[in-house]
Coordinates of C-alpha atoms in Angstrom, one line a residue:
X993 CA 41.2 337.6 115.5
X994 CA 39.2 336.8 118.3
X995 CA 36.5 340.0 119.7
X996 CA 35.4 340.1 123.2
X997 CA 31.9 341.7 122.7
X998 CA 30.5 342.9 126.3
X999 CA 26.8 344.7 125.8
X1000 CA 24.8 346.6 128.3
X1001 CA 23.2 350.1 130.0
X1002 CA 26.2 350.3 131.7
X1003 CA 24.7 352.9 133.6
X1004 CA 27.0 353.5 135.6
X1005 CA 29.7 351.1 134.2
X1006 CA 31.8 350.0 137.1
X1007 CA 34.7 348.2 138.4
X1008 CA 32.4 344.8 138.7
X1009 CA 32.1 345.4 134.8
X1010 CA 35.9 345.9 133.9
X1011 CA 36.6 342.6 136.0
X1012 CA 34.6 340.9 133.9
X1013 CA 36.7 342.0 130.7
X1014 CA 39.4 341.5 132.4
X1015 CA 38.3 338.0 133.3
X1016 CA 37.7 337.4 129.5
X1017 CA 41.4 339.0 128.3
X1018 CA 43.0 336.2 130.6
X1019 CA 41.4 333.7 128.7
X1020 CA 41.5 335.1 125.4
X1021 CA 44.7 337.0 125.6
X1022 CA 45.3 338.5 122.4
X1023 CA 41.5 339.7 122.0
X1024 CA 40.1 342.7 121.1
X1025 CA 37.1 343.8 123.0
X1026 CA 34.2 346.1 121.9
X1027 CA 31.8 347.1 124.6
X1028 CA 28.2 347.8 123.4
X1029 CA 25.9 350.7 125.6
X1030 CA 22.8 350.7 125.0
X1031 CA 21.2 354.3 123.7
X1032 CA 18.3 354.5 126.8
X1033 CA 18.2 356.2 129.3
X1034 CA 18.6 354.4 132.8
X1035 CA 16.9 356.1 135.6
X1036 CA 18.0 359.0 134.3
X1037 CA 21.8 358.0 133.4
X1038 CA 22.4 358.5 129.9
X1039 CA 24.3 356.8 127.2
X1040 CA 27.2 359.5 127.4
X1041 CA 28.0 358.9 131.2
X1042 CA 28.0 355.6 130.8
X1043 CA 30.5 356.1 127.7
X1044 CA 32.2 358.3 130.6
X1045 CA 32.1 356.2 132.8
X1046 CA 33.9 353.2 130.6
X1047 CA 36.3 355.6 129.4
X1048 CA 36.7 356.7 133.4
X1049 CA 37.8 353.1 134.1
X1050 CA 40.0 352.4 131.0
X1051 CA 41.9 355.2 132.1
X1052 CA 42.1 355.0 135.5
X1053 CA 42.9 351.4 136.3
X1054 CA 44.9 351.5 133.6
X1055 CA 44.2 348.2 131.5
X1056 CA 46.1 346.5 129.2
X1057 CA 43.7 346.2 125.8
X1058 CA 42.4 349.0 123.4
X1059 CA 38.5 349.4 123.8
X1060 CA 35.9 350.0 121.3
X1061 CA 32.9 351.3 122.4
X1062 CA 29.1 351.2 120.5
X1063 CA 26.4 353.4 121.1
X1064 CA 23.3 350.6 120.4
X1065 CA 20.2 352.0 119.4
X1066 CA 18.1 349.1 120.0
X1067 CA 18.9 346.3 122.9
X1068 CA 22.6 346.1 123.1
X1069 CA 22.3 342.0 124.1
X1070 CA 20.4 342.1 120.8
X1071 CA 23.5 343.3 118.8
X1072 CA 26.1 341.4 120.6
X1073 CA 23.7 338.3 119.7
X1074 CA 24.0 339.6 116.1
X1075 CA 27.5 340.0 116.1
X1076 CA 28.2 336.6 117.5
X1077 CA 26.2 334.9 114.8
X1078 CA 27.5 336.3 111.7
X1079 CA 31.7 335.9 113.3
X1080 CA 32.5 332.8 115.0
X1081 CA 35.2 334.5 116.1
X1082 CA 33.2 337.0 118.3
X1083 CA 32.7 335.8 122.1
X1084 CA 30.1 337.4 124.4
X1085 CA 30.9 338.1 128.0
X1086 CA 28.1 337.5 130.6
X1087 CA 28.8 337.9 134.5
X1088 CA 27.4 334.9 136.7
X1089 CA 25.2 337.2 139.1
X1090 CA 22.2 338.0 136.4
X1091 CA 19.9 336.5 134.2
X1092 CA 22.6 337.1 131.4
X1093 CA 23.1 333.5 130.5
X1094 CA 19.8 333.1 129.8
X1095 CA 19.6 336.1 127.6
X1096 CA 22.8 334.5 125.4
X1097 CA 21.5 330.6 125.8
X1098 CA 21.2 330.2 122.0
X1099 CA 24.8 331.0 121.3
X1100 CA 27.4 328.1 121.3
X1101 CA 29.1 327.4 124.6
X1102 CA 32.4 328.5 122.8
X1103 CA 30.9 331.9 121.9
X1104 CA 29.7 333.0 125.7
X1105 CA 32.4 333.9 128.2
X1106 CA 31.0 333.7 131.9
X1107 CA 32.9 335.9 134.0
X1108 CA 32.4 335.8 137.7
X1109 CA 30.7 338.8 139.2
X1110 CA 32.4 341.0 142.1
X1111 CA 30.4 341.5 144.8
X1112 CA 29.3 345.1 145.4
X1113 CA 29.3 345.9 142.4
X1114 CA 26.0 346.5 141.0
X1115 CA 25.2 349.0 138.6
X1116 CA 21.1 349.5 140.3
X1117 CA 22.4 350.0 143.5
X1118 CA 25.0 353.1 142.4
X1119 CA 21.8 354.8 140.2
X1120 CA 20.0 355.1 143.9
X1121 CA 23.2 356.3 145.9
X1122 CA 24.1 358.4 143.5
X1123 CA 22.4 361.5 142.3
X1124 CA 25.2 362.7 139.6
X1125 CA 27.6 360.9 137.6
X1126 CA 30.3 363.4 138.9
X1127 CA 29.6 362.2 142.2
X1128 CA 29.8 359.1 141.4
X1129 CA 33.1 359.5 139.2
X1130 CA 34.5 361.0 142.5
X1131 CA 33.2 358.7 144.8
X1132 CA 34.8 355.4 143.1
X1133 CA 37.9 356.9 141.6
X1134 CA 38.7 360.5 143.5
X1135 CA 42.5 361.2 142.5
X1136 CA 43.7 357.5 143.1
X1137 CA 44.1 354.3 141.4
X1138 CA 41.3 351.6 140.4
X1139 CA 40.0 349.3 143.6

């Protein structure tokens, strides 16, 4: 069975991140798909809220796949590298807007899923506006369905 492996801070994960699994899960249909946060701290976001954050989204918009999540304690591009070398059947997600391609260029082109990024969605830019997850949480999602 085929795994949709997508690794990051994810600090905050956000809608522009869930389109990209989405993205994948149209193309690979019957996947599973394991998301891999990395254990560091982000500009003081932890690994939790962004767990929170993923589990916030999968909720919220509703999606139609079951979700895995890893805590990574080393580079989370690292693992999903890993991962994708020892199970052909494992395909790595990437979005088009970052350096991300590079990062996976050793893998086969089979093996790396290049999903095109939203724009205004970037995961930088919410760690500035917002001070709290919780306001960030309430800000993107309040009481009402995904964007």
């Amino acid at each position: 069975m085929t795994t949709l492996v997508f690794a990051g801070s994810f600090k905050p994960a956000h809608y522009g991140h869930l389109n990209a699994v989405l993205q994948a899960l149209e193309e690979h249909r019957d996947a599973r798909v394991r998301i891999l946060i990395s254990s560091k701290p982000r500009d003081g976001w932890t690994w939790s809220q962004g767990l929170l954050c993923w589990t916030k989204l999968h909720t919220t918009c509703a999606v139609p796949f079951e979700m895995e999540t890893t805590i990574v304690g080393g580079s989370p591009v690292g693992a999903a590298l890993d991962l994708a070398r020892q199970d052909t059947e494992v395909i790595v997600i990437c979005t088009s807007k970052d350096d991300a391609q590079k990062r996976y260029g050793s893998l086969p082109a089979e093996q790396l899923f290049i999903a095109e990024a939203l724009p205004g969605y970037d995961a930088s830019a919410f760690r500035r506006q917002y001070r709290t997850v919780d306001e960030y949480l309430k800000d993107q999602f309040g009481d009402g369905p995904c964007p």
